[in-house]
mmCIF file of C-alpha atoms in Angstrom:
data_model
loop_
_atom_site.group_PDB
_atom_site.id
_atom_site.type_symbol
_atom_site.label_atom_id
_atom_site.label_comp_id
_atom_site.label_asym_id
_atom_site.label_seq_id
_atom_site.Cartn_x
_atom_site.Cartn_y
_atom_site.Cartn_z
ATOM 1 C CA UNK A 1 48.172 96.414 21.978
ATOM 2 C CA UNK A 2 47.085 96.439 18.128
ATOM 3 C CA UNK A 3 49.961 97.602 16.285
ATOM 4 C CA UNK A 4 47.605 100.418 14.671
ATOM 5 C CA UNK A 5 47.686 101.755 18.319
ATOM 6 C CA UNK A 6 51.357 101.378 18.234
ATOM 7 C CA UNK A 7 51.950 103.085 15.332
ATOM 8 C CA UNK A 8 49.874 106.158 16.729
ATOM 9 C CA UNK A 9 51.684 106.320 19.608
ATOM 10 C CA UNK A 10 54.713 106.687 17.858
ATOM 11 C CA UNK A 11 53.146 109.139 15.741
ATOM 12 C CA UNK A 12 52.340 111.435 18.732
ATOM 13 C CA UNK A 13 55.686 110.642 20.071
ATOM 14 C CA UNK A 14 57.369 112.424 16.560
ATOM 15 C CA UNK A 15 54.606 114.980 16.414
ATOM 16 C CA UNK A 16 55.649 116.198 20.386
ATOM 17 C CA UNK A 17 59.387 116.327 19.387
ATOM 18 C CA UNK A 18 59.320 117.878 16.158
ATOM 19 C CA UNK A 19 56.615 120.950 17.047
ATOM 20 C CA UNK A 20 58.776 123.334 18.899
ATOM 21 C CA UNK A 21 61.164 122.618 16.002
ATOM 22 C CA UNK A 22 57.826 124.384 13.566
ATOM 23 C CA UNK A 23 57.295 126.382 16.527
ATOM 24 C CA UNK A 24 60.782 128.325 16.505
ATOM 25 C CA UNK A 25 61.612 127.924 12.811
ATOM 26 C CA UNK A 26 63.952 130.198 11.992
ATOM 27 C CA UNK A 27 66.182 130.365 15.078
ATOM 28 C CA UNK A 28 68.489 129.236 16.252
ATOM 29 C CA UNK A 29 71.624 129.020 18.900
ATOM 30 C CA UNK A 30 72.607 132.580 18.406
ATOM 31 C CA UNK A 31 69.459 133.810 19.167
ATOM 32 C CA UNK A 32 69.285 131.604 22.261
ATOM 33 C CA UNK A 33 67.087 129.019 21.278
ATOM 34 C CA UNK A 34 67.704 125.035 21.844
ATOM 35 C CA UNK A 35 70.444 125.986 23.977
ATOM 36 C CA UNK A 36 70.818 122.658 26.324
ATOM 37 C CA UNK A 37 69.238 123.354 30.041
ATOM 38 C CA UNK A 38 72.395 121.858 31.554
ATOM 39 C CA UNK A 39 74.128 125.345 30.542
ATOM 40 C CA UNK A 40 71.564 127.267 31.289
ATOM 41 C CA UNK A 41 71.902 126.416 34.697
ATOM 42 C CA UNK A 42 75.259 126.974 34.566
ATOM 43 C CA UNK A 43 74.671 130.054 33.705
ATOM 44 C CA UNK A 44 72.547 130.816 36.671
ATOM 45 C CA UNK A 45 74.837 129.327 39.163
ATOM 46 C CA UNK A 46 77.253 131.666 37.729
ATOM 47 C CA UNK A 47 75.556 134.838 37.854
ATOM 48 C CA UNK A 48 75.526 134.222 41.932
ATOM 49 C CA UNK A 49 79.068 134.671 41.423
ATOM 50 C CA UNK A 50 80.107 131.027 42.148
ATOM 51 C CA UNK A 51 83.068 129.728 40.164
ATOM 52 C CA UNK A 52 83.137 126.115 39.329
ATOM 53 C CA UNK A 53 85.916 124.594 41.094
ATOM 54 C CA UNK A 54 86.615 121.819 39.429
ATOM 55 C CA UNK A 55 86.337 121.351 35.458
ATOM 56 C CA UNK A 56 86.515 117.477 33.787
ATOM 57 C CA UNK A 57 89.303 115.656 33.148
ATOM 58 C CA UNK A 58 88.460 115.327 29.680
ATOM 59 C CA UNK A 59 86.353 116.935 27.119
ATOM 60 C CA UNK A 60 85.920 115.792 23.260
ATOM 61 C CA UNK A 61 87.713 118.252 21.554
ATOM 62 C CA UNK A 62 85.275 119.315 19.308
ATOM 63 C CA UNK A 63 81.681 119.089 18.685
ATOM 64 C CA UNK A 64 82.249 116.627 15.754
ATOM 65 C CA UNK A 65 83.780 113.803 18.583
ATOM 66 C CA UNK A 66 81.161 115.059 21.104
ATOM 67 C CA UNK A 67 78.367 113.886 18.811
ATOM 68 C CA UNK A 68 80.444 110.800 17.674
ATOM 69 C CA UNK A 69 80.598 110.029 21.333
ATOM 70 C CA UNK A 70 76.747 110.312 21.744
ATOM 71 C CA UNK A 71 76.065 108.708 18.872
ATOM 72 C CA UNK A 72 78.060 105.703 20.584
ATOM 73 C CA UNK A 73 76.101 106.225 23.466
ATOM 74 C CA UNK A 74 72.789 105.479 21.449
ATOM 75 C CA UNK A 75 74.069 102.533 19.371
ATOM 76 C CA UNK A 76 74.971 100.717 22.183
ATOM 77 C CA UNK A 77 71.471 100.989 24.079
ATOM 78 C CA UNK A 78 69.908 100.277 20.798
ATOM 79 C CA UNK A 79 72.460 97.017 19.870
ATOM 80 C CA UNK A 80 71.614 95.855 22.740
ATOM 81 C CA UNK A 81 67.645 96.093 22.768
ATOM 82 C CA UNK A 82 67.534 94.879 19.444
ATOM 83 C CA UNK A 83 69.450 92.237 20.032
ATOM 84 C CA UNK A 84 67.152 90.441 23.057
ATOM 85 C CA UNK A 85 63.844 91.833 21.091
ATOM 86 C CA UNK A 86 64.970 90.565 18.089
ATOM 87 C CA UNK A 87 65.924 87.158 20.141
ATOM 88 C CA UNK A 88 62.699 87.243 22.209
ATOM 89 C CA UNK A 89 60.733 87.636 19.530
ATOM 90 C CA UNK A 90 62.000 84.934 17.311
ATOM 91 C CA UNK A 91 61.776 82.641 20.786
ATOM 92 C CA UNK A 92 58.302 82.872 20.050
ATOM 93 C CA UNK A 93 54.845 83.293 22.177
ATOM 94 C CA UNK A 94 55.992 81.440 25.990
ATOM 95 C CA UNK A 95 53.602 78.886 26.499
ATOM 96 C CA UNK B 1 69.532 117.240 34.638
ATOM 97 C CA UNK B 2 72.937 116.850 34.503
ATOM 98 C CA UNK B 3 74.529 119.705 37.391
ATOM 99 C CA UNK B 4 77.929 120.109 35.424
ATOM 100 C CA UNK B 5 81.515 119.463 36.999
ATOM 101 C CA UNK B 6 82.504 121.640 39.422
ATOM 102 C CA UNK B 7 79.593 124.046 40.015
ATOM 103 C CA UNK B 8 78.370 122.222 43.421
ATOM 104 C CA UNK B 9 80.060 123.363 46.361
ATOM 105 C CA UNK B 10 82.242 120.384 47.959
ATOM 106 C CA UNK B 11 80.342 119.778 51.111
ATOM 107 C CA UNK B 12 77.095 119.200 48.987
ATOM 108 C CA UNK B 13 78.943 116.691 46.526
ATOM 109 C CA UNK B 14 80.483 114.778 49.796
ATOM 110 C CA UNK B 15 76.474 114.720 51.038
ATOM 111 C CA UNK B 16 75.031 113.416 47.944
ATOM 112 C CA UNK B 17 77.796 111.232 47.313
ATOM 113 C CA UNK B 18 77.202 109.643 50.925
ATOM 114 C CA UNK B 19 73.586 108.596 49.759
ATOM 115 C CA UNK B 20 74.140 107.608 46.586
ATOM 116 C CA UNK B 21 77.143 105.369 47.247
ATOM 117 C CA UNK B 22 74.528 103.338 50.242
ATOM 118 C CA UNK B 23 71.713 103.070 47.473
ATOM 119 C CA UNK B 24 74.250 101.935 44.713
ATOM 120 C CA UNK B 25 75.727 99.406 47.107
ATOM 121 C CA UNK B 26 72.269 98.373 47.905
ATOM 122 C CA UNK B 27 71.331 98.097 44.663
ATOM 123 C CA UNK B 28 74.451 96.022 43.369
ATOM 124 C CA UNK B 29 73.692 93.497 46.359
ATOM 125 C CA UNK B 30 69.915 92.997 45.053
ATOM 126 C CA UNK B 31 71.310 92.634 41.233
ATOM 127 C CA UNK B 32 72.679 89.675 43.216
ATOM 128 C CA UNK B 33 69.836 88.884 44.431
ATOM 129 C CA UNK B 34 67.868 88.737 41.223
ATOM 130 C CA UNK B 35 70.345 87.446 39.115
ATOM 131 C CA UNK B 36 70.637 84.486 41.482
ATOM 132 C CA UNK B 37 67.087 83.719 41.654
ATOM 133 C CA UNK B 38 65.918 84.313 38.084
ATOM 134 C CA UNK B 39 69.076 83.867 35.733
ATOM 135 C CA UNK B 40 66.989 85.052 32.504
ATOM 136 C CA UNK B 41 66.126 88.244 34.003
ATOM 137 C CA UNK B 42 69.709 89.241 33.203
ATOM 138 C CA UNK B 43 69.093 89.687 29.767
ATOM 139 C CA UNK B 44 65.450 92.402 30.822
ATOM 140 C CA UNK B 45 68.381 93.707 33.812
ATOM 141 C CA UNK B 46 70.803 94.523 30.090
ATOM 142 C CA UNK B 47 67.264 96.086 28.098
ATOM 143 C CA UNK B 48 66.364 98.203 31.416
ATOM 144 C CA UNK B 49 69.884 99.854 31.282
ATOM 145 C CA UNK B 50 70.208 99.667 27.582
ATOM 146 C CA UNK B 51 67.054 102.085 27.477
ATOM 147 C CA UNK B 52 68.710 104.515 29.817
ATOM 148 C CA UNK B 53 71.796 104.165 27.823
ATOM 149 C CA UNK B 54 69.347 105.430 24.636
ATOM 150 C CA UNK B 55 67.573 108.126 25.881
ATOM 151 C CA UNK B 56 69.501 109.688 27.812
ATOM 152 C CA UNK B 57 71.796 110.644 24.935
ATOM 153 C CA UNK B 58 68.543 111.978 22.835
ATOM 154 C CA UNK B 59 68.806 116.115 23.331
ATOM 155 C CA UNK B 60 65.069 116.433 22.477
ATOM 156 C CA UNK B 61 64.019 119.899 21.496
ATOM 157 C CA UNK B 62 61.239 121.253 24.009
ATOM 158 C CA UNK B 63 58.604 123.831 23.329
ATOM 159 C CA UNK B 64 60.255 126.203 25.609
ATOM 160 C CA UNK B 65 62.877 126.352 23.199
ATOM 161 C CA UNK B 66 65.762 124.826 24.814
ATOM 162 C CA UNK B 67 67.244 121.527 24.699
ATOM 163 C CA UNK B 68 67.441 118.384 27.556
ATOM 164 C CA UNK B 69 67.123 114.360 27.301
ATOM 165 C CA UNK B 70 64.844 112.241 29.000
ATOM 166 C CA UNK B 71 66.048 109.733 31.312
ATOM 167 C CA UNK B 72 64.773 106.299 30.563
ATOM 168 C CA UNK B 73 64.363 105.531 34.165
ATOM 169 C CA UNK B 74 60.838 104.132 34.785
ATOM 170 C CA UNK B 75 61.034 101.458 33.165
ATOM 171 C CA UNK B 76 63.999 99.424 35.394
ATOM 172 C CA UNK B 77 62.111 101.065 38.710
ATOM 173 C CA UNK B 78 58.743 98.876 37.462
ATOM 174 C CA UNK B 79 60.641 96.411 37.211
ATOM 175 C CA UNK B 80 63.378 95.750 39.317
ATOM 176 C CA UNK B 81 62.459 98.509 41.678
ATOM 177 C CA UNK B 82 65.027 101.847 42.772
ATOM 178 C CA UNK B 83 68.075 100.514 43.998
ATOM 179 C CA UNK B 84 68.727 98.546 40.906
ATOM 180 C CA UNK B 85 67.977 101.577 38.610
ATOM 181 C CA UNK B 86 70.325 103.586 40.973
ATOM 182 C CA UNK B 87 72.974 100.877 39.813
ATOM 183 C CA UNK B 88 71.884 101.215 35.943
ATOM 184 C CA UNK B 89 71.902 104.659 36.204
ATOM 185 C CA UNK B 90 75.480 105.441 37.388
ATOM 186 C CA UNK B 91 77.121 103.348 34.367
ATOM 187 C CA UNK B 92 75.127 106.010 32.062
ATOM 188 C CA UNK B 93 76.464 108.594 34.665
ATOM 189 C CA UNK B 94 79.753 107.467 34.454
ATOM 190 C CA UNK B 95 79.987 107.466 30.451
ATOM 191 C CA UNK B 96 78.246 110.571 30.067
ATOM 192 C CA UNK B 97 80.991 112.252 32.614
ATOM 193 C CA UNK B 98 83.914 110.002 31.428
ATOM 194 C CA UNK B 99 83.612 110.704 27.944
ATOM 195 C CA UNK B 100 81.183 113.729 26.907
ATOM 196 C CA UNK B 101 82.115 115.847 29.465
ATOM 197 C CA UNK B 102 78.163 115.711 30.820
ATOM 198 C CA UNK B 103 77.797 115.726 34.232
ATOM 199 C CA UNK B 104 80.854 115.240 36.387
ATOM 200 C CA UNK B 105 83.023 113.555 38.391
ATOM 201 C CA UNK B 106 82.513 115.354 41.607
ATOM 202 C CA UNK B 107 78.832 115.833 40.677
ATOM 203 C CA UNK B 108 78.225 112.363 40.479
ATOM 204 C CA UNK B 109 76.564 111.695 43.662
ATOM 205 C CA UNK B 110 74.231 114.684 43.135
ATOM 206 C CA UNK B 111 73.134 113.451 39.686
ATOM 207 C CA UNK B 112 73.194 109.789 40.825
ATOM 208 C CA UNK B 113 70.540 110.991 43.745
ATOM 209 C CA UNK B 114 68.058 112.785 41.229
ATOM 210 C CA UNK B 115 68.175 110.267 38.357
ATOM 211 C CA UNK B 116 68.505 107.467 39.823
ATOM 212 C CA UNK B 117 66.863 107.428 43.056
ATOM 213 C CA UNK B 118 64.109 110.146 43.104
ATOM 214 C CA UNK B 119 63.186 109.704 39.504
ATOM 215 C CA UNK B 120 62.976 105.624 40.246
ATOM 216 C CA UNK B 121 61.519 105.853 43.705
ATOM 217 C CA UNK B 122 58.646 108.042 42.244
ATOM 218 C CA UNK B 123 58.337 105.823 39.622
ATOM 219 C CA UNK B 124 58.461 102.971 41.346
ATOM 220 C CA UNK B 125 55.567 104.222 43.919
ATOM 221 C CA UNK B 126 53.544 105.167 41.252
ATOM 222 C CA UNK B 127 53.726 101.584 39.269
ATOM 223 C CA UNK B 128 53.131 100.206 42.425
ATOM 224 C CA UNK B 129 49.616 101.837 43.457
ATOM 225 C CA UNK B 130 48.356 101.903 40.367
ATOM 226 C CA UNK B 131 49.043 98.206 39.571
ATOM 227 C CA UNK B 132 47.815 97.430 42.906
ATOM 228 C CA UNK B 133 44.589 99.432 42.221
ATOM 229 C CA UNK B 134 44.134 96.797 38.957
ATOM 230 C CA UNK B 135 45.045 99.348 36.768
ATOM 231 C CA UNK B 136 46.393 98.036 33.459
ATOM 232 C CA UNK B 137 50.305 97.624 33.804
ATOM 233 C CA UNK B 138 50.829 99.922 30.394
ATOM 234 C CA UNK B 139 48.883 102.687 31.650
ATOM 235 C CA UNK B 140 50.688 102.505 35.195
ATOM 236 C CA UNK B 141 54.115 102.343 33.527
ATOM 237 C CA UNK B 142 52.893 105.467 31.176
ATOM 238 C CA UNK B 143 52.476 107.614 34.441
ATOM 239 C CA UNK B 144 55.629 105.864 36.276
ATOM 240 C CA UNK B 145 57.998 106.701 33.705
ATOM 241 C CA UNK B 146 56.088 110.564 32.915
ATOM 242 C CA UNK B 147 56.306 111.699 36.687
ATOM 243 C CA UNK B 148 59.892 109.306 37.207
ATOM 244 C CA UNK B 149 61.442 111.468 34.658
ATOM 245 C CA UNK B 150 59.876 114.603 35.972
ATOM 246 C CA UNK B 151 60.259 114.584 39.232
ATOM 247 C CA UNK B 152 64.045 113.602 38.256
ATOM 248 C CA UNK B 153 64.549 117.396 36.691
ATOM 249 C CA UNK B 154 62.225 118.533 39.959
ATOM 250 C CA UNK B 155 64.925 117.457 42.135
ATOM 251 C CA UNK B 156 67.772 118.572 39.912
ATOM 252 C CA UNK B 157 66.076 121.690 40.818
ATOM 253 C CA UNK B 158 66.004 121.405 44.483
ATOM 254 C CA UNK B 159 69.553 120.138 44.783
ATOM 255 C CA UNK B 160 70.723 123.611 42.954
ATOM 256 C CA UNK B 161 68.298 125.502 45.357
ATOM 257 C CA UNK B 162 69.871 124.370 48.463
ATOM 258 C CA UNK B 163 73.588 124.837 47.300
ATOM 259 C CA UNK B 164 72.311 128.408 45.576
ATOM 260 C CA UNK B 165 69.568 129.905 47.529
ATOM 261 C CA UNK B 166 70.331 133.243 46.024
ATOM 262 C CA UNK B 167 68.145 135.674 46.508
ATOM 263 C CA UNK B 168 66.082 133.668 48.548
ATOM 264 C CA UNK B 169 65.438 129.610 48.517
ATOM 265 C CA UNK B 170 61.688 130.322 46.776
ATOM 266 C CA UNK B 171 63.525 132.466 44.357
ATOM 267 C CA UNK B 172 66.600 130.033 42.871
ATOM 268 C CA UNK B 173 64.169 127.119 43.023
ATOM 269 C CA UNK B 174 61.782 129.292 40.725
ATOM 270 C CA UNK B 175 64.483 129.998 38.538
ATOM 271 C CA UNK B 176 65.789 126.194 38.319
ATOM 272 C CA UNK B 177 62.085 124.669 37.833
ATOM 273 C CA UNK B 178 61.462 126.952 35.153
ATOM 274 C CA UNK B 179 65.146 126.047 33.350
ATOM 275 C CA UNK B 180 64.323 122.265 33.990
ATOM 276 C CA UNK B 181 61.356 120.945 34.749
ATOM 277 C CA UNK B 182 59.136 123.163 32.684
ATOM 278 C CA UNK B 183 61.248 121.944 29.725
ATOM 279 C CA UNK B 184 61.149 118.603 30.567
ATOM 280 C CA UNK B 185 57.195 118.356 30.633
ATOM 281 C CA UNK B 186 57.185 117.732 26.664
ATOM 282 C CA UNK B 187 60.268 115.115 26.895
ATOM 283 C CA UNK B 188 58.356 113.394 30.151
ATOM 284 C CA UNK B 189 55.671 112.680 28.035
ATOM 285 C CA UNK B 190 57.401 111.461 25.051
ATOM 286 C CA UNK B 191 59.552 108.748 27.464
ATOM 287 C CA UNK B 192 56.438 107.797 28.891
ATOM 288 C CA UNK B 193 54.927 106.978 25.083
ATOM 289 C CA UNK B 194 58.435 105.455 24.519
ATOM 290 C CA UNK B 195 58.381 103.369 27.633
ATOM 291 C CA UNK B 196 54.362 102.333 26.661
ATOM 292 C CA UNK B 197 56.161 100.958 23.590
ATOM 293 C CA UNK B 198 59.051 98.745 24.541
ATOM 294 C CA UNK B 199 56.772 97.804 27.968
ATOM 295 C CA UNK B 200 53.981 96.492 25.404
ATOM 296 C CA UNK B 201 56.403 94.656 23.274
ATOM 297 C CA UNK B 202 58.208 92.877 26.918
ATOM 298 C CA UNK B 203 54.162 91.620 27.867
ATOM 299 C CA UNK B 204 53.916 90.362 24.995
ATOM 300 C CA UNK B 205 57.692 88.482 24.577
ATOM 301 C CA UNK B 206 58.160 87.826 28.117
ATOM 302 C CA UNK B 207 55.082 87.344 29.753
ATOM 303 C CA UNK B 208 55.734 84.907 32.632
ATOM 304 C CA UNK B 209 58.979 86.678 33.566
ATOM 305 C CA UNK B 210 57.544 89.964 34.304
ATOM 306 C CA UNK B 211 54.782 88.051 36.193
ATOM 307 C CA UNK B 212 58.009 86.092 38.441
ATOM 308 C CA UNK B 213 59.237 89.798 38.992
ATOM 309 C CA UNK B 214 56.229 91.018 40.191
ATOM 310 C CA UNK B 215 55.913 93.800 38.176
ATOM 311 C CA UNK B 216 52.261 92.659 36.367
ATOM 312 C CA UNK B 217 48.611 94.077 37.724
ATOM 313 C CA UNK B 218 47.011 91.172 39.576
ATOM 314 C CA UNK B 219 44.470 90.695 37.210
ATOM 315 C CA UNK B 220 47.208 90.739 33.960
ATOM 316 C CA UNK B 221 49.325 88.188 35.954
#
């Protein structure tokens, strides 16, 4: 693909994850918006009364380590695609 | 998609678990398989999982105002097919459970079964045909990664349905498709832009690899 097509994509990509951020401007977690959907099926299960019967062994402590933890979580995926990409590409064209 | 620790009841985690632990195995024996074969596709086997590894910690906002992350699984089931992707998908499993609390230890075999062996089996089938039909391999791997990650929230759904049919079946599956997989429709598309991406950059780097793997149209190959 041209990279002008590439760029576009990525374009449409940032427009489709940023709009429901214009979209509910204003709001927030209080008033039940971008809540995960994990917990809101939690939430469900609950309300058919079933308790969870087992909870996890361990949880980050606080919100900071959570996102610490998925930040971890992303910079290894993207150490590791840049790295072969980065190699790849400097491998040059196959013959 | 993640069904959190604790909240299936025990015989459904024992049933998923079964399943999942004969498509895992299955899947580590063809890693085998492939690895012995073609050596260099270790380092596309390390990219496929590395992209699961990525997006699946992105909590992308969705126009229904709630939050979820897309799964990254398309793009090892076009290439190294379901099984494999099953294997790729319980390390991110396992982290995600181990460390953030996402997902669970007894819930593993449920998640396992909808992320990574619906969500790669339909993308897999859908690569497949549509290749096979001489359809251009990025637009196939647009639609295999869109309906993979999908139909991965779709059977989320299902597998809360059949532990919770309260009221009725029809009812709790309502209520879970609209919680999941109307949220995810946004997010499916964006991993299937995401996957167009890194899949156009692999054609062009690695050309005659994907071709040994099988995973080009005929007419690319």
């Amino acid at each position: 693909m041209k990279t002008s097509t590439l760029i576009i994509l990525a374009v449409v990509c940032i427009i489709l994850f940023v709009a429901p951020l214009i979209m509910f401007s204003g709001h927030g977690e209080d008033d039940g918006y971008f809540g995960g959907a994990d917990d809101a099926a939690g939430e469900a299960i609950e309300k058919t009364g079933f308790e969870p019967w087992f909870s996890s062994i361990w949880e980050p402590p606080s919100g900071e380590i959570e996102s610490l933890l998925f930040a971890l979580q992303a910079a290894i995926g993207a150490i590791i695609i840049g790295y072969f990409f980065g190699y790849w590409r400097g491998q040059g064209k196959e013959e | 998609m993640h069904i959190m620790e604790g909240y299936l009841p025990l015989t459904w985690c024992i049933i998923w678990f079964v399943i999942s632990l004969a498509v895992v195995a299955f899947g580590i024996y063809q890693i085998k398989k492939i690895v012995d074969e073609t050596p260099e596709s270790k380092a596309l086997l390390a990219v496929s999982g590395a992209f699961m590894f990525i997006l699946s910690s992105l909590k992308l906002p969705s126009v229904t105002g709630s939050c979820s992350h897309p799964c990254g699984n398309g793009l090892g089931a076009a290439l190294f097919g379901p099984a494999v992707t099953a294997v790729l998908a319980t390390i991110v499993l396992l982290f995600q459970a181990l460390l953030l609390a996402h997902g669970g230890l007894t819930t593993l075999g449920a998640n396992i079964f909808s992320m990574g062996i619906v969500g790669p089996v339909v993308a897999w089938l859908v690569y497949k045909g549509l290749t096979k039909a001489n359809i251009s391999s990025t637009i196939a791997i647009f639609f295999a990664a869109f309906l993979g990650d999908l139909l991965t929230y779709v059977a989320t759904s299902f597998q809360l349905a059949f532990a919770f049919p309260a009221p009725t079946f029809a009812g709790a599956l309502t209520n879970f498709l609209t919680i999941f997989a109307v949220t995810q429709i946004p997010l499916a598309i964006g991993e299937g832009i995401l996957t167009v991406i890194i899949w156009d950059r692999l054609k062009a780097y690695k050309p005659k690899l994907l071709d040994k793997l099988g995973a080009l149209a005929p007419n690319e190959a």
